[in-house]
Amino acid sequence: MAGPSGETATPVRVLLGPGPSSVHPQVTAALAAPVLGHMDPAFIKVMDDTMALLRQVFQTHNALTLPLSGTGSSGMEAALCNALEPGDTIVVGVNGYFGTRMMEMAARCGARPVPVEADWGRVIAPEAIESALRRQARVKAIAVVHAETSTGVLQPLEDIGRLAQEHGALLIVDAVTSLGGHAVAVDDWGIDICYSGTQKCLGAPPGLAPITFGDRALEALAKRQSKVQSWYLDISLLRDYWMGSPRTYHHTASSPLVLALREALRMVLAEGLAAQFKRHLTNGAALQGGLEAMGLKLFAQEGRRLSVLTAVRVPDGIDELRVRQALLNEEGIEIGGGLGELRGKIWRIGLMGYSSSKQNALMVLSALERALARQGFELSPGIGVETAERVWKMMDSLAA
Ligand SMILES: *Cc1c(COP(=O)(O)O)cnc(C)c1O
């Protein structure tokens, strides 16, 4: 197939990896609207709408809630570089790849990151955070990943939120993969800075990082002795653009991406947050039931598994990459491999946003069955799909 300029047309994929997820046609259509100037009153209305919708999804009253230009990692960088000054101590939960990335970014801010580690695949114990807080003289912030996309673990946050308040430290939370798929209650859980990405459970294309700052974070910002070292991600400058009266030019925000995000957020809220979480939960449980019935082992600690992203161990004797290639080339399905120390050892299957459907859960199970059977993996044909159907029905009737 040749496109208008003669090159091969972009293939259509079903995106069931760790992100990006597939985008609903209604959101794709919003991308195609005419480009608006970044100071056009019509665009300013879109910005206001988007900020209001983001507050609902983050479950917060924080005024300073906006989408940064940049992917999820720009949210991580913005959270850390606005919160931290050279010499500050930050306690970082490290139980996967993204916690490790936070350590690296905090160090580049000139801060002193103190890791609190857990094995990959397990949650960080609040007691371990507490003992780190006791050992350090003054801790400016605690940073944790809510949904560790590298391992499939969901980190409980309420106890850590309480510790942050007790010790006068800010709580920074990475909700890149969780927002829109699992509950993220910024105000109720005492989260001071929370960031996300658009291409996971929110179901928009990659390119923006929603972020929110609470009152305690704003107080800390006001007390800074030094300027935020990133001009582009300095939230005070961004606030003058997104919320100032009049708005002050800072950079050229991408109107197509913001329009697509607004549409995706409207769809999330039209479905309703509770219904959205239930859909992710049911489809994730069905997938996980099917995988286990096929004789595969899940990587993450039982009882703390994400429903939006499932990490599966690669069985002995199976070529990890060949399975992913078969899915992509023969079925048009993308799943992920392992990151860092898990490279070659796990697959990561995402059911996020528009990609989280019963149909996709069943499709990836049967595709995986075919790819595994071809490599001589023994399983009883159809068991994955049958089990997933049964789990799905059971969960659905339980909730009804
Ligand atoms: C995907 C992801 C990121 C990075 O987001 P990018 O959009 O790839 O920059 C950060 N944290 C977590 C937990 C993620 O899943």
Short mmCIF file of C-alpha atoms and ligand atoms in Angstrom, two decimals:
data_model
loop_
_atom_site.label_atom_id
_atom_site.label_comp_id
_atom_site.label_asym_id
_atom_site.label_seq_id
_atom_site.Cartn_x
_atom_site.Cartn_y
_atom_site.Cartn_z
CA MET A 1 0.00 0.00 0.00
CA ALA A 2 1.39 3.39 -0.95
CA GLY A 3 0.34 6.65 0.74
CA PRO A 4 -0.10 10.03 -0.98
CA SER A 5 3.63 10.71 -1.07
CA GLY A 6 4.46 7.21 -2.24
CA GLU A 7 5.72 5.72 1.01
CA THR A 8 4.17 2.65 2.60
CA ALA A 9 0.95 3.42 4.48
CA THR A 10 1.13 3.37 8.27
CA PRO A 11 -0.09 -0.02 9.49
CA VAL A 12 -3.13 -0.17 11.77
CA ARG A 13 -2.20 -1.84 15.05
CA VAL A 14 -4.05 -2.94 18.12
CA LEU A 15 -1.93 -1.39 20.84
CA LEU A 16 -1.84 -3.74 23.84
CA GLY A 17 1.59 -2.88 25.21
CA PRO A 18 2.63 -0.59 28.07
CA GLY A 19 1.51 2.47 26.08
CA PRO A 20 0.66 4.06 23.76
CA SER A 21 -2.81 2.55 23.75
CA SER A 22 -5.17 2.65 20.80
CA VAL A 23 -7.01 5.92 20.29
CA HIS A 24 -10.79 6.11 19.78
CA PRO A 25 -11.78 7.44 16.31
CA GLN A 26 -13.60 10.33 17.98
CA VAL A 27 -10.33 11.42 19.59
CA THR A 28 -8.42 10.96 16.34
CA ALA A 29 -11.04 13.17 14.63
CA ALA A 30 -10.38 15.94 17.18
CA LEU A 31 -6.71 15.87 16.15
CA ALA A 32 -7.68 16.78 12.61
CA ALA A 33 -9.40 20.08 13.50
CA PRO A 34 -7.79 23.23 12.05
CA VAL A 35 -4.74 24.37 13.99
CA LEU A 36 -5.44 27.27 16.36
CA GLY A 37 -2.98 29.90 17.52
CA HIS A 38 -1.78 29.40 21.07
CA MET A 39 -3.24 32.79 22.16
CA ASP A 40 -6.50 32.58 20.18
CA PRO A 41 -9.49 33.15 22.50
CA ALA A 42 -11.05 30.03 20.97
CA PHE A 43 -7.99 28.04 22.07
CA ILE A 44 -8.01 29.68 25.51
CA LYS A 45 -11.53 28.30 25.94
CA VAL A 46 -10.20 24.83 25.01
CA MET A 47 -7.41 25.26 27.60
CA ASP A 48 -9.93 26.22 30.31
CA ASP A 49 -12.17 23.25 29.45
CA THR A 50 -9.20 20.89 29.53
CA MET A 51 -7.99 22.14 32.93
CA ALA A 52 -11.50 21.70 34.39
CA LEU A 53 -11.78 18.17 32.99
CA LEU A 54 -8.33 17.26 34.31
CA ARG A 55 -9.32 18.37 37.82
CA GLN A 56 -12.20 15.91 37.71
CA VAL A 57 -10.03 13.05 36.52
CA PHE A 58 -7.33 13.78 39.14
CA GLN A 59 -10.13 14.12 41.75
CA THR A 60 -8.74 17.44 42.92
CA HIS A 61 -9.70 21.04 43.53
CA ASN A 62 -6.16 22.21 42.74
CA ALA A 63 -6.40 25.29 40.52
CA LEU A 64 -2.93 24.67 39.07
CA THR A 65 -3.81 21.60 36.99
CA LEU A 66 -2.76 21.60 33.33
CA PRO A 67 -1.24 19.50 30.55
CA LEU A 68 2.48 20.16 29.96
CA SER A 69 3.83 20.02 26.42
CA GLY A 70 5.85 16.82 26.48
CA THR A 71 5.26 13.14 27.26
CA GLY A 72 4.87 11.58 30.71
CA SER A 73 8.59 11.95 31.40
CA SER A 74 8.24 15.73 31.13
CA GLY A 75 5.70 15.47 33.94
CA MET A 76 8.25 13.57 36.01
CA GLU A 77 10.91 16.15 35.26
CA ALA A 78 8.57 19.06 36.02
CA ALA A 79 7.43 17.57 39.32
CA LEU A 80 10.99 17.00 40.49
CA CYS A 81 12.65 20.17 39.23
CA ASN A 82 9.93 22.45 40.64
CA ALA A 83 9.91 20.69 44.02
CA LEU A 84 13.66 20.28 44.48
CA GLU A 85 16.56 22.68 44.96
CA PRO A 86 20.24 21.77 45.05
CA GLY A 87 21.05 20.00 48.32
CA ASP A 88 17.46 18.92 49.08
CA THR A 89 16.85 15.37 50.23
CA ILE A 90 14.17 13.32 48.49
CA VAL A 91 13.10 9.80 49.42
CA VAL A 92 12.33 7.79 46.27
CA GLY A 93 10.49 4.48 46.12
CA VAL A 94 12.42 2.20 43.78
CA ASN A 95 10.78 -1.10 42.81
CA GLY A 96 11.06 -0.88 39.05
CA TYR A 97 12.33 1.00 36.05
CA PHE A 98 10.41 4.25 36.56
CA GLY A 99 11.43 4.65 40.20
CA THR A 100 15.01 4.32 38.97
CA ARG A 101 14.37 7.07 36.41
CA MET A 102 13.11 9.35 39.22
CA MET A 103 16.39 8.77 41.11
CA GLU A 104 18.33 9.87 38.04
CA MET A 105 16.24 12.99 37.47
CA ALA A 106 16.35 14.01 41.13
CA ALA A 107 20.15 13.73 41.10
CA ARG A 108 20.30 15.90 37.98
CA CYS A 109 18.33 18.56 39.90
CA GLY A 110 21.27 18.64 42.34
CA ALA A 111 19.17 16.98 45.03
CA ARG A 112 20.20 14.04 47.22
CA PRO A 113 17.92 11.13 46.31
CA VAL A 114 17.62 8.43 48.97
CA PRO A 115 16.23 5.19 47.53
CA VAL A 116 13.79 3.01 49.44
CA GLU A 117 13.89 -0.24 47.57
CA ALA A 118 11.68 -3.27 47.15
CA ASP A 119 12.13 -6.22 44.83
CA TRP A 120 10.81 -5.58 41.35
CA GLY A 121 7.27 -6.93 41.32
CA ARG A 122 6.55 -6.02 44.94
CA VAL A 123 5.15 -2.86 46.56
CA ILE A 124 7.18 -0.45 48.70
CA ALA A 125 6.34 -0.92 52.38
CA PRO A 126 5.20 2.30 54.09
CA GLU A 127 7.33 1.23 57.10
CA ALA A 128 10.42 1.36 54.89
CA ILE A 129 9.53 4.90 53.83
CA GLU A 130 8.93 5.83 57.45
CA SER A 131 12.31 4.55 58.60
CA ALA A 132 14.01 6.49 55.78
CA LEU A 133 12.16 9.63 56.92
CA ARG A 134 13.39 9.04 60.48
CA ARG A 135 17.00 8.51 59.41
CA GLN A 136 17.22 11.71 57.33
CA ALA A 137 17.44 15.15 58.91
CA ARG A 138 15.12 17.07 56.59
CA VAL A 139 13.26 15.45 53.75
CA LYS A 140 11.84 17.82 51.18
CA ALA A 141 9.79 15.25 49.29
CA ILE A 142 8.81 11.62 48.87
CA ALA A 143 8.35 10.33 45.33
CA VAL A 144 6.64 7.09 44.38
CA VAL A 145 5.24 5.46 41.26
CA HIS A 146 1.56 4.57 41.60
CA ALA A 147 1.43 2.08 38.72
CA GLU A 148 4.88 0.60 37.99
CA THR A 149 4.47 -0.13 34.31
CA SER A 150 7.74 -2.07 34.24
CA THR A 151 6.45 -4.73 36.67
CA GLY A 152 2.65 -4.49 36.81
CA VAL A 153 2.42 -3.45 40.48
CA LEU A 154 -0.09 -1.03 42.01
CA GLN A 155 1.37 0.92 44.95
CA PRO A 156 -1.08 1.82 47.76
CA LEU A 157 -0.67 5.51 48.59
CA GLU A 158 -2.82 6.44 51.57
CA ASP A 159 -0.31 5.47 54.29
CA ILE A 160 2.50 7.19 52.43
CA GLY A 161 0.32 10.29 52.12
CA ARG A 162 -0.14 10.34 55.88
CA LEU A 163 3.61 9.95 56.47
CA ALA A 164 4.34 12.84 54.11
CA GLN A 165 2.00 15.10 56.10
CA GLU A 166 3.46 14.00 59.46
CA HIS A 167 7.02 14.65 58.34
CA GLY A 168 6.35 17.88 56.48
CA ALA A 169 7.50 16.38 53.17
CA LEU A 170 5.81 16.81 49.81
CA LEU A 171 4.31 13.71 48.22
CA ILE A 172 5.06 13.40 44.50
CA VAL A 173 3.20 10.65 42.64
CA ASP A 174 3.75 9.24 39.16
CA ALA A 175 0.27 8.38 37.86
CA VAL A 176 1.33 8.05 34.22
CA THR A 177 -0.17 4.61 33.80
CA SER A 178 -2.83 4.67 36.51
CA LEU A 179 -4.75 7.86 35.73
CA GLY A 180 -8.02 6.95 34.06
CA GLY A 181 -7.62 3.20 34.74
CA HIS A 182 -7.29 3.02 38.52
CA ALA A 183 -8.60 5.53 41.05
CA VAL A 184 -6.18 8.42 41.66
CA ALA A 185 -7.62 10.57 44.47
CA VAL A 186 -5.17 13.46 44.65
CA ASP A 187 -6.97 15.44 47.39
CA ASP A 188 -8.14 12.53 49.54
CA TRP A 189 -4.75 10.82 49.53
CA GLY A 190 -2.77 13.97 50.29
CA ILE A 191 -0.80 14.01 47.05
CA ASP A 192 0.99 17.35 46.56
CA ILE A 193 2.23 16.94 43.00
CA CYS A 194 0.81 14.35 40.63
CA TYR A 195 1.60 13.88 36.95
CA SER A 196 0.47 11.60 34.19
CA GLY A 197 0.67 11.01 30.45
CA THR A 198 -2.02 11.08 27.81
CA GLN A 199 -1.27 7.86 25.89
CA LYS A 200 -2.00 5.25 28.52
CA CYS A 201 -5.40 5.00 30.25
CA LEU A 202 -6.63 8.42 29.14
CA GLY A 203 -6.75 7.18 25.56
CA ALA A 204 -5.24 10.22 23.82
CA PRO A 205 -2.14 10.34 21.61
CA PRO A 206 1.27 10.80 23.27
CA GLY A 207 2.65 14.31 23.65
CA LEU A 208 1.16 15.89 26.78
CA ALA A 209 1.69 15.37 30.50
CA PRO A 210 -1.20 16.37 32.78
CA ILE A 211 0.12 17.66 36.11
CA THR A 212 -1.40 19.12 39.26
CA PHE A 213 0.11 21.10 42.17
CA GLY A 214 -1.59 21.43 45.57
CA ASP A 215 -1.32 24.20 48.17
CA ARG A 216 1.62 22.68 50.06
CA ALA A 217 3.53 22.37 46.79
CA LEU A 218 2.78 26.03 45.98
CA GLU A 219 4.04 27.09 49.43
CA ALA A 220 7.26 25.19 48.84
CA LEU A 221 7.61 26.83 45.43
CA ALA A 222 7.16 30.29 46.96
CA LYS A 223 9.97 29.57 49.45
CA ARG A 224 12.51 28.55 46.83
CA GLN A 225 15.91 30.26 47.12
CA SER A 226 16.95 29.42 43.58
CA LYS A 227 15.23 29.51 40.20
CA VAL A 228 13.85 26.28 38.76
CA GLN A 229 16.72 25.15 36.53
CA SER A 230 14.42 24.25 33.64
CA TRP A 231 12.94 27.35 32.03
CA TYR A 232 10.61 25.27 29.86
CA LEU A 233 9.13 23.34 32.79
CA ASP A 234 9.05 26.18 35.36
CA ILE A 235 5.46 25.87 36.57
CA SER A 236 5.26 29.54 37.63
CA LEU A 237 5.94 30.63 34.05
CA LEU A 238 3.50 28.03 32.72
CA ARG A 239 0.86 29.26 35.15
CA ASP A 240 1.08 32.75 33.61
CA TYR A 241 0.38 31.22 30.21
CA TRP A 242 -2.36 28.76 31.22
CA MET A 243 -4.07 30.83 33.92
CA GLY A 244 -2.80 34.42 33.88
CA SER A 245 -5.00 37.39 33.11
CA PRO A 246 -4.04 38.32 30.58
CA ARG A 247 -2.40 35.13 29.37
CA THR A 248 1.31 35.58 28.76
CA TYR A 249 3.04 33.82 25.88
CA HIS A 250 5.41 31.13 27.09
CA HIS A 251 5.67 28.53 24.31
CA THR A 252 3.52 27.40 21.39
CA ALA A 253 1.14 24.86 22.89
CA SER A 254 -0.02 22.23 20.41
CA SER A 255 -3.72 22.90 19.78
CA PRO A 256 -4.29 19.53 18.05
CA LEU A 257 -2.94 17.61 21.03
CA VAL A 258 -4.92 19.67 23.54
CA LEU A 259 -8.10 19.27 21.47
CA ALA A 260 -7.56 15.51 21.33
CA LEU A 261 -6.94 15.38 25.08
CA ARG A 262 -10.11 17.40 25.75
CA GLU A 263 -12.11 14.94 23.65
CA ALA A 264 -10.53 11.93 25.39
CA LEU A 265 -11.26 13.42 28.83
CA ARG A 266 -14.85 14.15 27.85
CA MET A 267 -15.22 10.51 26.84
CA VAL A 268 -13.70 9.30 30.14
CA LEU A 269 -16.12 11.45 32.14
CA ALA A 270 -19.11 10.61 29.94
CA GLU A 271 -18.48 6.94 30.73
CA GLY A 272 -17.97 7.97 34.36
CA LEU A 273 -14.85 7.37 36.45
CA ALA A 274 -16.39 4.48 38.38
CA ALA A 275 -17.53 2.72 35.19
CA GLN A 276 -14.15 3.35 33.62
CA PHE A 277 -12.31 1.76 36.58
CA LYS A 278 -14.71 -1.20 36.56
CA ARG A 279 -14.15 -1.79 32.84
CA HIS A 280 -10.38 -1.84 33.35
CA LEU A 281 -10.71 -4.09 36.39
CA THR A 282 -12.96 -6.63 34.66
CA ASN A 283 -10.94 -6.84 31.47
CA GLY A 284 -7.67 -7.05 33.40
CA ALA A 285 -8.99 -9.85 35.64
CA ALA A 286 -10.27 -11.77 32.61
CA LEU A 287 -6.89 -11.47 30.88
CA GLN A 288 -5.00 -12.53 34.01
CA GLY A 289 -7.33 -15.50 34.60
CA GLY A 290 -6.84 -16.59 30.99
CA LEU A 291 -3.05 -16.30 31.14
CA GLU A 292 -2.84 -18.35 34.33
CA ALA A 293 -5.16 -21.00 32.88
CA MET A 294 -2.75 -21.29 29.96
CA GLY A 295 -0.05 -22.23 32.44
CA LEU A 296 1.72 -18.86 32.43
CA LYS A 297 2.98 -17.16 35.57
CA LEU A 298 2.21 -13.54 36.40
CA PHE A 299 5.14 -11.46 37.58
CA ALA A 300 3.64 -9.05 40.09
CA GLN A 301 2.84 -9.78 43.71
CA GLU A 302 -0.65 -11.28 44.08
CA GLY A 303 -3.24 -8.85 45.43
CA ARG A 304 -1.23 -5.83 44.22
CA ARG A 305 -1.55 -6.33 40.49
CA LEU A 306 -2.54 -3.62 38.10
CA SER A 307 -5.58 -4.33 35.99
CA VAL A 308 -4.35 -2.04 33.21
CA LEU A 309 -0.95 -3.68 32.67
CA THR A 310 -0.08 -7.33 33.22
CA ALA A 311 3.49 -8.61 33.37
CA VAL A 312 3.82 -12.29 32.40
CA ARG A 313 6.92 -14.42 32.83
CA VAL A 314 8.36 -15.89 29.65
CA PRO A 315 8.35 -19.70 30.12
CA ASP A 316 11.66 -21.57 29.90
CA GLY A 317 12.63 -22.45 26.36
CA ILE A 318 10.41 -19.82 24.71
CA ASP A 319 11.94 -17.11 22.54
CA GLU A 320 10.48 -13.90 23.98
CA LEU A 321 11.11 -11.70 20.96
CA ARG A 322 9.79 -14.21 18.43
CA VAL A 323 6.45 -14.31 20.22
CA ARG A 324 6.12 -10.51 20.13
CA GLN A 325 7.15 -10.46 16.47
CA ALA A 326 4.55 -13.09 15.60
CA LEU A 327 1.84 -11.06 17.31
CA LEU A 328 2.86 -7.86 15.57
CA ASN A 329 3.53 -9.19 12.09
CA GLU A 330 0.79 -11.78 11.82
CA GLU A 331 -1.98 -10.35 13.97
CA GLY A 332 -1.21 -6.62 14.08
CA ILE A 333 -1.12 -6.73 17.90
CA GLU A 334 1.58 -4.90 19.85
CA ILE A 335 2.57 -6.11 23.32
CA GLY A 336 5.67 -5.06 25.27
CA GLY A 337 8.81 -6.79 26.45
CA GLY A 338 10.68 -6.28 29.72
CA LEU A 339 12.69 -3.19 30.67
CA GLY A 340 16.05 -3.08 32.43
CA GLU A 341 16.74 -6.22 34.43
CA LEU A 342 13.52 -7.81 33.12
CA ARG A 343 14.54 -7.59 29.50
CA GLY A 344 13.84 -10.90 27.76
CA LYS A 345 12.18 -12.28 30.90
CA ILE A 346 8.62 -10.94 30.75
CA TRP A 347 5.95 -9.72 28.38
CA ARG A 348 3.86 -6.72 29.30
CA ILE A 349 0.27 -6.69 28.11
CA GLY A 350 -1.68 -3.47 28.50
CA LEU A 351 -5.45 -3.08 28.45
CA MET A 352 -5.58 0.68 28.75
CA GLY A 353 -8.12 3.29 27.77
CA TYR A 354 -9.88 2.51 24.48
CA SER A 355 -7.72 -0.65 24.23
CA SER A 356 -9.34 -2.06 27.38
CA SER A 357 -12.12 -4.18 25.94
CA LYS A 358 -13.29 -7.74 26.37
CA GLN A 359 -12.69 -8.28 22.68
CA ASN A 360 -9.03 -7.24 22.94
CA ALA A 361 -8.47 -9.39 26.04
CA LEU A 362 -9.78 -12.46 24.20
CA MET A 363 -7.92 -11.60 21.01
CA VAL A 364 -4.51 -11.31 22.69
CA LEU A 365 -5.06 -14.57 24.58
CA SER A 366 -5.78 -16.53 21.41
CA ALA A 367 -2.94 -14.86 19.52
CA LEU A 368 -0.57 -15.71 22.35
CA GLU A 369 -1.81 -19.30 22.36
CA ARG A 370 -0.99 -19.66 18.66
CA ALA A 371 2.44 -18.09 19.01
CA LEU A 372 3.32 -20.25 22.03
CA ALA A 373 2.02 -23.46 20.46
CA ARG A 374 4.26 -22.83 17.48
CA GLN A 375 7.27 -22.90 19.79
CA GLY A 376 6.17 -26.20 21.29
CA PHE A 377 4.65 -24.81 24.51
CA GLU A 378 2.07 -27.29 25.75
CA LEU A 379 -1.38 -26.03 26.66
CA SER A 380 -4.91 -27.21 26.17
CA PRO A 381 -6.33 -25.35 23.18
CA GLY A 382 -8.86 -22.62 23.94
CA ILE A 383 -8.35 -22.76 27.72
CA GLY A 384 -7.20 -19.13 27.97
CA VAL A 385 -10.18 -17.67 26.15
CA GLU A 386 -12.68 -19.96 27.91
CA THR A 387 -11.34 -19.03 31.32
CA ALA A 388 -11.28 -15.34 30.49
CA GLU A 389 -14.92 -15.52 29.37
CA ARG A 390 -15.84 -17.19 32.65
CA VAL A 391 -13.97 -14.63 34.77
CA TRP A 392 -15.53 -11.83 32.77
CA LYS A 393 -19.07 -13.15 33.34
CA MET A 394 -18.45 -13.70 37.02
CA MET A 395 -17.03 -10.22 37.59
CA ASP A 396 -19.79 -8.66 35.59
CA SER A 397 -22.54 -10.41 37.55
CA LEU A 398 -20.81 -9.61 40.87
CA ALA A 399 -20.78 -5.94 40.06
CA ALA A 400 -24.34 -5.89 38.74
C1 LIG B 1 5.17 5.52 30.41
C2 LIG B 1 5.61 5.92 31.76
C3 LIG B 1 6.42 7.04 31.99
C4 LIG B 1 7.06 7.81 30.87
O1 LIG B 1 6.15 8.38 30.03
P1 LIG B 1 6.61 8.80 28.54
O2 LIG B 1 5.30 9.27 28.00
O3 LIG B 1 7.13 7.57 27.89
O4 LIG B 1 7.61 9.86 28.65
C5 LIG B 1 6.71 7.40 33.29
N1 LIG B 1 6.24 6.69 34.33
C6 LIG B 1 5.48 5.59 34.16
C7 LIG B 1 4.99 4.85 35.34
C8 LIG B 1 5.14 5.18 32.87
O5 LIG B 1 4.39 4.09 32.70
#
